Amino acid sequence: MAITITAFQTSPDGGRGLARDMRVRWALEEVGQPYAVRLVSFRAMKEPAHLALHPFGQIPTYEDDDLALFETGSIVLHIAEQHAGLLPGDANARARAITWMFVAVSTIEPPILELANAKLLEGDKPWTRERLPVVEARVRDGLKQLAVRLGSADWLDGAFSAGDLMMVHVLQRLKPSGILDEFQNLAAYVARGEARPAYIRAFAAQRAVLTAASAG
Ligand code: GTB
């Protein structure tokens, strides 16, 4: 059986590659693995068939033979462990690359999501005006330290790895806020990720879903 992932039938990001199937598509492109995509509606995501794959009723999921996974960090790590190209061979370098995957989802992403939620879901609440600067400051705190560590390097630890893939996708979510551009080396880092041929192929594939939907 071919690898099959799930993605939004209609992505609310309008094809900007912000939905998390993009991480999985990108990882599969980096390692040269073909994959099929099953598109799911918001309703289908909450129905038993999908909940059996993803207990929280979300996308993406990953299926390959008798293995079914959810949670992008885990899926990308699995892909990186199965195929060459996303993790270094040296054991210590590999452990450090995996550490950056965790940094992306556990340290950098939570305040970024908090900011997105504060704007999208709580924008009309009376307390949002006071709260936003606090949330933005938390985002900046993480970025300041990340920017110092990256310095003038191309990638976080030697060659491009699954850690960079996860981090670039996490940081992209900040683009509309303007905060990413306050950190020139991080903005350049994200641009380097987006210039990778595998990223370009993955981005085109997720965008094609939108184009096909609007044509049909
Ligand atoms: N921790 C999980 C993972 O990393 O796999 C989180 C998965 C997740 O958040 N999935 C979202 C989902 O299925 C889609 S990616 N949401 C539907 C639901 O919960 O009912 C998150 C996302 C959604 C929309 C945008 N956007 O419009 O810009 C960006 C990112």
Coordinates of N, CA and C and ligand atoms in Angstrom, one line a residue:
M1 N 0.8 -1.2 0.0 CA 0.0 0.0 0.0 C 0.9 1.2 0.0
A2 N 0.5 2.2 -0.8 CA 1.2 3.5 -0.8 C 1.0 4.3 0.5
I3 N 1.9 5.1 0.8 CA 1.7 6.0 2.0 C 0.5 6.9 1.7
T4 N -0.4 7.0 2.6 CA -1.6 7.9 2.4 C -1.7 8.8 3.6
I5 N -1.8 10.1 3.3 CA -2.0 11.1 4.3 C -3.4 11.7 4.2
T6 N -3.8 12.4 5.2 CA -5.1 13.1 5.1 C -4.8 14.6 5.1
A7 N -5.7 15.4 4.5 CA -5.5 16.9 4.4 C -7.0 17.4 4.4
F8 N -7.1 18.7 4.6 CA -8.3 19.4 4.5 C -8.9 19.3 3.1
Q9 N -10.2 19.1 3.0 CA -10.8 19.2 1.7 C -10.9 20.6 1.3
T10 N -11.1 21.5 2.2 CA -11.1 22.9 2.0 C -10.3 23.6 3.1
S11 N -9.1 23.9 2.8 CA -8.2 24.5 3.8 C -8.6 25.9 4.1
P12 N -8.8 26.2 5.4 CA -9.1 27.6 5.7 C -8.0 28.6 5.5
D13 N -6.8 28.1 5.2 CA -5.7 29.0 4.9 C -5.6 29.4 3.4
G14 N -6.6 29.0 2.6 CA -6.6 29.4 1.2 C -5.4 29.0 0.4
G15 N -4.8 27.8 0.8 CA -3.7 27.3 0.0 C -2.3 27.9 0.3
R16 N -2.2 28.5 1.5 CA -0.9 29.1 1.9 C 0.0 28.2 2.5
G17 N -0.4 26.9 2.6 CA 0.6 25.9 3.1 C 0.7 25.9 4.6
L18 N -0.2 26.6 5.3 CA -0.1 26.7 6.8 C -0.7 25.5 7.5
A19 N -1.6 24.8 6.9 CA -2.2 23.6 7.5 C -1.1 22.5 7.6
R20 N -1.2 21.7 8.6 CA 0.0 20.8 8.9 C 0.2 19.6 8.1
D21 N -0.7 19.4 7.1 CA -0.3 18.3 6.2 C 0.9 18.8 5.4
M22 N 1.1 20.1 5.3 CA 2.3 20.6 4.6 C 3.6 20.0 5.2
R23 N 3.7 19.9 6.5 CA 4.9 19.4 7.1 C 5.2 17.9 6.6
V24 N 4.1 17.2 6.5 CA 4.2 15.8 6.1 C 4.5 15.7 4.6
R25 N 3.8 16.5 3.8 CA 4.1 16.5 2.4 C 5.6 16.8 2.2
W26 N 6.0 17.9 2.9 CA 7.4 18.4 2.7 C 8.4 17.3 3.1
A27 N 8.2 16.6 4.2 CA 9.1 15.5 4.6 C 9.1 14.4 3.6
L28 N 8.0 14.0 3.1 CA 7.9 13.0 2.1 C 8.6 13.4 0.8
E29 N 8.5 14.6 0.4 CA 9.2 15.1 -0.8 C 10.7 15.1 -0.5
E30 N 11.1 15.5 0.7 CA 12.6 15.6 1.0 C 13.2 14.2 0.8
V31 N 12.5 13.2 1.2 CA 13.1 11.8 1.2 C 12.7 11.0 -0.1
G32 N 11.9 11.7 -1.0 CA 11.6 11.1 -2.3 C 10.6 10.0 -2.2
Q33 N 9.7 10.1 -1.2 CA 8.6 9.0 -1.1 C 7.3 9.5 -1.7
P34 N 6.8 8.7 -2.7 CA 5.5 9.1 -3.2 C 4.4 8.9 -2.2
Y35 N 3.3 9.6 -2.3 CA 2.2 9.5 -1.3 C 0.9 9.8 -2.0
A36 N -0.2 9.3 -1.4 CA -1.5 9.6 -1.8 C -2.1 10.5 -0.7
V37 N -3.1 11.3 -1.1 CA -3.8 12.2 -0.2 C -5.3 11.9 -0.2
R38 N -5.8 11.7 1.0 CA -7.3 11.6 1.2 C -7.8 12.9 1.8
L39 N -8.6 13.6 1.0 CA -9.1 14.8 1.5 C -10.3 14.6 2.4
V40 N -10.4 15.3 3.6 CA -11.5 15.1 4.5 C -12.2 16.4 4.8
S41 N -13.5 16.4 4.9 CA -14.3 17.5 5.2 C -14.2 17.7 6.7
F42 N -14.6 18.9 7.2 CA -14.6 19.2 8.6 C -15.6 18.2 9.3
R43 N -16.7 17.9 8.6 CA -17.6 16.9 9.2 C -17.1 15.5 9.3
A44 N -16.5 15.1 8.2 CA -15.9 13.7 8.2 C -14.8 13.6 9.3
M45 N -14.1 14.7 9.6 CA -13.0 14.6 10.6 C -13.5 14.2 11.9
K46 N -14.7 14.5 12.2 CA -15.3 14.2 13.5 C -16.1 12.9 13.5
E47 N -16.1 12.2 12.4 CA -16.9 10.9 12.3 C -16.0 9.7 12.7
P48 N -16.6 8.6 13.1 CA -15.9 7.5 13.6 C -14.7 7.0 12.8
A49 N -14.9 6.9 11.5 CA -13.9 6.4 10.6 C -12.6 7.2 10.7
H50 N -12.7 8.5 10.8 CA -11.5 9.4 10.9 C -11.0 9.4 12.4
L51 N -12.0 9.4 13.3 CA -11.6 9.4 14.7 C -10.8 8.1 15.1
A52 N -11.0 7.0 14.3 CA -10.2 5.8 14.6 C -8.8 6.0 14.2
L53 N -8.5 6.9 13.3 CA -7.2 7.3 12.9 C -6.6 8.4 13.7
H54 N -7.4 9.3 14.0 CA -7.0 10.5 14.8 C -7.9 10.8 15.9
P55 N -7.5 10.5 17.1 CA -8.5 10.6 18.3 C -9.0 12.0 18.5
F56 N -8.3 13.0 18.0 CA -8.8 14.4 18.2 C -9.5 15.0 17.0
G57 N -9.7 14.1 16.0 CA -10.5 14.5 14.8 C -9.9 15.6 14.0
Q58 N -8.6 15.4 13.8 CA -7.8 16.5 13.0 C -7.1 15.9 11.9
I59 N -6.5 16.7 11.0 CA -5.6 16.3 10.0 C -4.2 16.9 10.4
P60 N -3.1 16.3 10.0 CA -3.0 15.2 9.0 C -2.9 13.9 9.8
T61 N -3.2 12.8 9.0 CA -2.9 11.4 9.5 C -1.9 10.8 8.5
Y62 N -1.4 9.7 8.8 CA -0.4 9.0 8.0 C -0.7 7.5 8.1
E63 N -0.8 6.9 6.9 CA -1.0 5.4 6.9 C 0.0 4.8 6.0
D64 N 0.6 3.7 6.4 CA 1.5 2.9 5.5 C 1.4 1.5 6.0
D65 N 0.9 0.6 5.1 CA 0.6 -0.8 5.5 C -0.2 -0.8 6.8
D66 N 0.3 -1.5 7.8 CA -0.5 -1.6 9.0 C -0.2 -0.6 10.0
L67 N 0.5 0.4 9.6 CA 0.8 1.5 10.6 C 0.0 2.8 10.3
A68 N -0.7 3.3 11.4 CA -1.4 4.5 11.2 C -0.9 5.5 12.3
L69 N -0.6 6.7 11.9 CA 0.0 7.7 12.8 C -0.8 9.0 12.7
F70 N -0.8 9.7 13.8 CA -1.2 11.1 13.8 C -0.2 11.9 14.6
E71 N -0.3 13.2 14.6 CA 0.6 14.2 15.2 C 1.8 14.4 14.4
T72 N 2.0 15.6 13.9 CA 3.0 15.8 12.8 C 4.4 15.6 13.3
G73 N 4.7 15.9 14.6 CA 6.1 15.6 15.0 C 6.4 14.2 14.9
S74 N 5.5 13.3 15.3 CA 5.7 11.9 15.3 C 5.7 11.4 13.8
I75 N 4.9 11.9 13.0 CA 4.9 11.5 11.6 C 6.2 11.8 10.9
V76 N 6.6 13.1 11.1 CA 7.8 13.5 10.4 C 9.0 12.7 10.9
L77 N 9.0 12.5 12.2 CA 10.1 11.7 12.8 C 10.1 10.3 12.2
H78 N 9.0 9.7 12.1 CA 8.9 8.3 11.5 C 9.4 8.3 10.1
I79 N 9.0 9.3 9.3 CA 9.5 9.4 7.9 C 11.0 9.5 7.9
A80 N 11.5 10.4 8.8 CA 13.0 10.7 8.8 C 13.7 9.5 9.3
E81 N 13.1 8.6 10.1 CA 13.8 7.4 10.6 C 13.8 6.3 9.5
Q82 N 12.8 6.3 8.7 CA 12.6 5.3 7.7 C 13.4 5.5 6.4
H83 N 13.7 6.8 6.1 CA 14.3 7.1 4.9 C 15.5 8.1 5.1
A84 N 16.5 8.0 4.3 CA 17.6 8.9 4.4 C 17.3 10.3 3.9
G85 N 17.9 11.3 4.5 CA 17.7 12.6 4.0 C 17.3 13.7 5.0
L86 N 16.7 13.2 6.1 CA 16.2 14.2 7.1 C 16.9 14.2 8.5
L87 N 17.7 13.1 8.7 CA 18.4 13.0 10.0 C 19.9 12.6 9.7
P88 N 20.8 13.2 10.4 CA 22.2 12.8 10.2 C 22.5 11.4 10.6
G89 N 23.5 10.8 10.1 CA 23.9 9.4 10.4 C 24.6 9.4 11.8
D90 N 25.3 10.3 12.1 CA 26.0 10.4 13.4 C 25.0 10.4 14.6
A91 N 25.2 9.5 15.5 CA 24.1 9.4 16.6 C 23.9 10.7 17.4
N92 N 25.0 11.4 17.7 CA 24.8 12.6 18.5 C 24.1 13.7 17.7
A93 N 24.6 13.8 16.4 CA 24.0 14.8 15.5 C 22.5 14.5 15.3
R94 N 22.2 13.2 15.2 CA 20.8 12.8 15.0 C 19.9 13.2 16.3
A95 N 20.5 13.0 17.4 CA 19.8 13.3 18.7 C 19.5 14.8 18.7
R96 N 20.5 15.6 18.3 CA 20.4 17.1 18.3 C 19.3 17.5 17.3
A97 N 19.3 16.9 16.1 CA 18.3 17.2 15.1 C 16.9 17.0 15.7
I98 N 16.7 15.8 16.4 CA 15.4 15.5 16.9 C 15.1 16.5 18.0
T99 N 16.1 16.9 18.8 CA 15.8 17.9 19.8 C 15.2 19.2 19.2
W100 N 15.7 19.6 18.0 CA 15.2 20.8 17.4 C 13.7 20.6 16.9
M101 N 13.4 19.3 16.6 CA 11.9 19.0 16.3 C 11.1 19.3 17.5
F102 N 11.6 18.9 18.7 CA 10.8 19.1 19.9 C 10.8 20.6 20.3
V103 N 11.9 21.3 20.0 CA 11.9 22.7 20.3 C 10.9 23.4 19.5
A104 N 10.8 23.0 18.2 CA 9.8 23.6 17.3 C 8.4 23.5 17.9
V105 N 8.0 22.3 18.3 CA 6.6 22.1 18.7 C 6.3 22.3 20.2
S106 N 7.4 22.3 21.0 CA 7.1 22.5 22.4 C 7.5 23.8 23.0
T107 N 8.5 24.5 22.3 CA 8.9 25.8 22.9 C 8.5 26.9 22.0
I108 N 8.7 26.8 20.7 CA 8.4 27.9 19.8 C 7.0 28.0 19.4
E109 N 6.4 26.8 19.1 CA 5.0 26.9 18.5 C 3.9 27.3 19.5
P110 N 4.0 26.9 20.8 CA 2.8 27.2 21.7 C 2.5 28.7 21.7
P111 N 3.4 29.6 22.0 CA 3.0 31.0 22.0 C 2.6 31.5 20.6
I112 N 3.1 30.9 19.5 CA 2.6 31.4 18.2 C 1.2 31.0 18.0
L113 N 0.8 29.8 18.5 CA -0.6 29.3 18.4 C -1.5 30.2 19.3
E114 N -0.9 30.6 20.4 CA -1.7 31.4 21.4 C -2.0 32.7 20.7
L115 N -1.0 33.3 20.0 CA -1.2 34.5 19.3 C -2.3 34.4 18.2
A116 N -2.2 33.3 17.4 CA -3.1 33.1 16.3 C -4.5 32.9 16.9
N117 N -4.7 32.2 18.0 CA -6.0 32.0 18.6 C -6.5 33.3 19.2
A118 N -5.6 34.1 19.8 CA -6.0 35.4 20.4 C -6.6 36.3 19.3
K119 N -6.0 36.2 18.1 CA -6.5 37.1 17.0 C -7.8 36.5 16.4
L120 N -7.7 35.2 16.1 CA -8.8 34.6 15.3 C -10.0 34.3 16.1
L121 N -9.8 33.7 17.3 CA -10.9 33.2 18.1 C -11.4 34.2 19.1
E122 N -10.5 35.0 19.6 CA -10.8 35.9 20.7 C -10.7 37.4 20.4
G123 N -10.6 37.6 19.1 CA -10.4 39.0 18.7 C -11.5 40.0 19.1
D124 N -12.7 39.4 19.3 CA -13.8 40.3 19.6 C -14.0 40.4 21.1
K125 N -13.2 39.8 21.9 CA -13.4 39.8 23.4 C -12.8 41.2 23.9
P126 N -13.4 41.7 25.0 CA -13.0 43.0 25.5 C -11.6 43.0 26.0
W127 N -11.1 41.9 26.5 CA -9.8 41.8 27.1 C -8.7 41.6 26.1
T128 N -9.0 41.4 24.8 CA -8.0 41.0 23.8 C -7.0 42.1 23.6
R129 N -7.5 43.4 23.6 CA -6.5 44.5 23.4 C -5.4 44.5 24.4
E130 N -5.8 44.3 25.6 CA -4.7 44.3 26.7 C -3.9 43.0 26.6
R131 N -4.5 41.9 26.2 CA -3.8 40.6 26.3 C -2.8 40.5 25.1
L132 N -3.1 41.0 23.9 CA -2.3 40.8 22.7 C -0.8 41.1 22.9
P133 N -0.5 42.3 23.5 CA 0.9 42.6 23.7 C 1.7 41.6 24.6
V134 N 0.9 41.1 25.5 CA 1.6 40.1 26.4 C 1.9 38.8 25.6
V135 N 0.9 38.4 24.8 CA 1.1 37.2 24.0 C 2.3 37.4 23.0
E136 N 2.2 38.6 22.4 CA 3.3 38.9 21.4 C 4.7 38.9 22.0
A137 N 4.7 39.4 23.3 CA 6.0 39.4 24.0 C 6.5 38.0 24.2
R138 N 5.6 37.1 24.5 CA 6.0 35.7 24.7 C 6.6 35.1 23.4
V139 N 5.9 35.5 22.3 CA 6.4 35.0 21.0 C 7.8 35.5 20.7
R140 N 8.0 36.8 21.0 CA 9.3 37.5 20.7 C 10.4 36.9 21.6
D141 N 10.1 36.5 22.9 CA 11.1 36.0 23.8 C 11.7 34.7 23.1
G142 N 10.9 33.8 22.7 CA 11.4 32.6 22.1 C 12.2 32.9 20.8
L143 N 11.7 33.8 20.0 CA 12.4 34.1 18.7 C 13.7 34.8 19.0
K144 N 13.8 35.6 20.0 CA 15.1 36.3 20.3 C 16.2 35.2 20.5
Q145 N 15.8 34.2 21.4 CA 16.8 33.2 21.7 C 17.1 32.3 20.5
L146 N 16.1 32.0 19.8 CA 16.3 31.2 18.6 C 17.2 31.9 17.6
A147 N 17.0 33.2 17.4 CA 17.8 34.0 16.5 C 19.2 34.0 16.9
V148 N 19.5 34.1 18.2 CA 20.8 34.1 18.7 C 21.5 32.8 18.4
R149 N 20.8 31.7 18.6 CA 21.4 30.4 18.4 C 21.6 30.2 16.9
L150 N 20.7 30.6 16.0 CA 20.9 30.4 14.6 C 22.1 31.2 14.1
G151 N 22.2 32.5 14.6 CA 23.2 33.4 14.2 C 23.2 33.5 12.7
S152 N 24.4 33.3 12.0 CA 24.5 33.4 10.6 C 24.5 32.1 9.9
A153 N 24.2 31.0 10.6 CA 24.2 29.7 10.0 C 23.0 29.5 9.1
D154 N 23.1 28.6 8.2 CA 22.0 28.3 7.3 C 20.9 27.6 8.0
W155 N 21.3 26.6 8.8 CA 20.4 25.7 9.5 C 20.7 25.6 10.9
L156 N 19.9 25.0 11.7 CA 20.1 25.0 13.2 C 21.2 24.2 13.7
D157 N 21.6 23.1 13.0 CA 22.7 22.3 13.5 C 23.3 21.6 12.3
G158 N 24.2 22.2 11.6 CA 24.8 21.5 10.5 C 23.9 21.5 9.3
A159 N 23.7 20.3 8.6 CA 22.9 20.2 7.4 C 21.4 20.3 7.7
F160 N 20.7 20.7 6.7 CA 19.2 20.8 6.9 C 18.7 19.4 7.4
S161 N 17.8 19.5 8.4 CA 17.2 18.3 9.0 C 15.7 18.4 9.3
A162 N 15.2 17.3 9.8 CA 13.8 17.3 10.2 C 13.5 18.4 11.2
G163 N 14.5 18.8 12.0 CA 14.4 19.9 13.0 C 14.1 21.2 12.3
D164 N 14.9 21.4 11.2 CA 14.6 22.7 10.4 C 13.3 22.6 9.7
L165 N 12.9 21.5 9.2 CA 11.6 21.4 8.5 C 10.5 21.8 9.5
M166 N 10.5 21.2 10.7 CA 9.5 21.5 11.6 C 9.5 23.0 12.0
M167 N 10.7 23.5 12.3 CA 10.9 24.9 12.7 C 10.4 25.9 11.7
V168 N 10.8 25.7 10.4 CA 10.4 26.6 9.4 C 8.9 26.6 9.3
H169 N 8.3 25.5 9.3 CA 6.8 25.5 9.2 C 6.1 26.2 10.4
V170 N 6.7 26.0 11.6 CA 6.1 26.7 12.8 C 6.3 28.2 12.6
L171 N 7.4 28.6 12.2 CA 7.7 30.1 12.1 C 6.8 30.7 11.0
Q172 N 6.5 30.0 9.9 CA 5.7 30.6 8.8 C 4.4 31.1 9.3
R173 N 3.9 30.5 10.3 CA 2.6 30.9 10.9 C 2.6 32.4 11.4
L174 N 3.8 32.9 11.6 CA 4.0 34.2 12.2 C 4.0 35.3 11.1
K175 N 4.1 34.9 9.8 CA 4.3 35.9 8.8 C 3.3 37.0 8.8
P176 N 2.0 36.7 8.8 CA 1.1 37.8 8.8 C 1.2 38.8 9.9
S177 N 1.8 38.4 11.0 CA 1.9 39.3 12.2 C 3.0 40.3 12.0
G178 N 3.9 40.1 11.1 CA 5.1 41.0 10.9 C 6.2 40.7 11.9
I179 N 5.9 39.9 12.9 CA 6.9 39.6 14.0 C 8.2 38.9 13.4
L180 N 7.9 38.0 12.5 CA 9.1 37.2 11.9 C 10.1 38.2 11.3
D181 N 9.6 39.2 10.6 CA 10.5 40.2 9.9 C 11.3 41.0 10.9
E182 N 10.9 41.0 12.2 CA 11.8 41.7 13.1 C 13.1 41.0 13.4
F183 N 13.1 39.7 12.9 CA 14.3 38.9 13.2 C 14.8 38.5 11.8
Q184 N 15.8 39.3 11.3 CA 16.2 39.1 9.9 C 16.7 37.8 9.6
N185 N 17.5 37.2 10.5 CA 18.1 35.9 10.2 C 17.1 34.8 10.2
L186 N 16.0 35.0 11.0 CA 15.0 34.0 11.1 C 14.1 34.1 9.8
A187 N 13.9 35.3 9.3 CA 13.1 35.5 8.1 C 13.8 34.9 6.9
A188 N 15.2 35.1 6.9 CA 16.0 34.5 5.8 C 16.0 33.0 5.9
Y189 N 16.0 32.5 7.2 CA 16.0 31.0 7.4 C 14.7 30.4 6.8
V190 N 13.6 31.0 7.1 CA 12.3 30.6 6.6 C 12.4 30.6 5.0
A191 N 12.9 31.7 4.5 CA 13.0 31.8 3.0 C 13.8 30.7 2.4
R192 N 14.9 30.4 3.1 CA 15.8 29.3 2.7 C 15.0 27.9 2.6
G193 N 14.2 27.7 3.7 CA 13.4 26.5 3.7 C 12.4 26.5 2.5
E194 N 11.8 27.6 2.3 CA 10.8 27.7 1.2 C 11.4 27.6 -0.2
A195 N 12.7 27.8 -0.3 CA 13.3 27.7 -1.6 C 13.8 26.3 -1.9
R196 N 13.7 25.4 -1.0 CA 14.1 24.0 -1.2 C 13.2 23.4 -2.2
P197 N 13.7 22.7 -3.2 CA 12.9 22.0 -4.2 C 11.8 21.2 -3.6
A198 N 12.1 20.4 -2.6 CA 11.1 19.6 -1.9 C 9.9 20.4 -1.4
Y199 N 10.3 21.6 -0.8 CA 9.2 22.4 -0.2 C 8.3 22.9 -1.4
I200 N 9.0 23.3 -2.5 CA 8.2 23.9 -3.6 C 7.2 22.9 -4.2
R201 N 7.7 21.6 -4.2 CA 6.8 20.6 -4.7 C 5.6 20.3 -3.8
A202 N 5.9 20.3 -2.5 CA 4.9 20.1 -1.5 C 3.9 21.2 -1.5
F203 N 4.4 22.4 -1.6 CA 3.5 23.6 -1.6 C 2.6 23.5 -2.8
A204 N 3.2 23.2 -3.9 CA 2.3 23.2 -5.2 C 1.2 22.1 -5.0
A205 N 1.6 21.0 -4.4 CA 0.6 19.9 -4.3 C -0.5 20.3 -3.4
Q206 N -0.2 20.9 -2.2 CA -1.3 21.3 -1.4 C -2.2 22.4 -2.0
R207 N -1.5 23.3 -2.8 CA -2.2 24.4 -3.4 C -3.2 23.8 -4.5
A208 N -2.7 22.8 -5.2 CA -3.5 22.2 -6.3 C -4.9 21.7 -5.7
V209 N -5.0 21.4 -4.5 CA -6.2 21.0 -3.9 C -7.2 22.1 -4.0
L210 N -6.7 23.3 -3.7 CA -7.6 24.5 -3.7 C -8.0 24.8 -5.2
T211 N -7.0 24.7 -6.1 CA -7.3 25.0 -7.5 C -8.4 24.0 -8.0
A212 N -8.2 22.7 -7.7 CA -9.1 21.7 -8.2 C -10.5 22.0 -7.6
A213 N -10.6 22.4 -6.3 CA -11.9 22.6 -5.6 C -12.6 23.8 -6.3
S214 N -11.8 24.9 -6.6 CA -12.5 26.0 -7.2 C -12.9 25.8 -8.7
A215 N -12.2 24.9 -9.3 CA -12.5 24.5 -10.7 C -13.8 23.7 -10.8
G216 N -13.9 22.8 -9.8 CA -15.0 21.8 -9.8 C -16.1 22.4 -9.0
Ligands
GTB1 N1 -0.7 18.8 17.2 C1 -1.3 18.4 16.0 C2 -0.3 18.1 14.9 O1 0.8 18.7 14.9 O2 -0.5 17.1 14.1 C3 -2.3 19.5 15.5 C4 -3.1 19.1 14.3 C5 -4.0 20.3 13.9 O3 -4.0 21.3 14.5 N2 -4.7 20.0 12.8 C6 -5.6 21.1 12.3 C7 -7.0 20.5 12.3 O4 -7.2 19.4 11.8 C8 -5.2 21.5 10.9 S1 -3.6 22.2 10.9 N3 -8.0 21.3 12.6 C9 -9.4 21.0 12.5 C10 -10.0 20.7 13.8 O5 -9.3 20.7 14.9 O6 -11.3 20.5 13.8 C11 -3.8 23.7 11.9 C12 -4.1 24.9 11.0 C13 -5.4 25.1 10.6 C14 -5.7 26.3 9.8 C15 -4.7 27.1 9.5 N4 -5.0 28.3 8.7 O7 -6.1 28.5 8.3 O8 -4.1 29.1 8.5 C16 -3.4 26.9 9.9 C17 -3.1 25.7 10.6

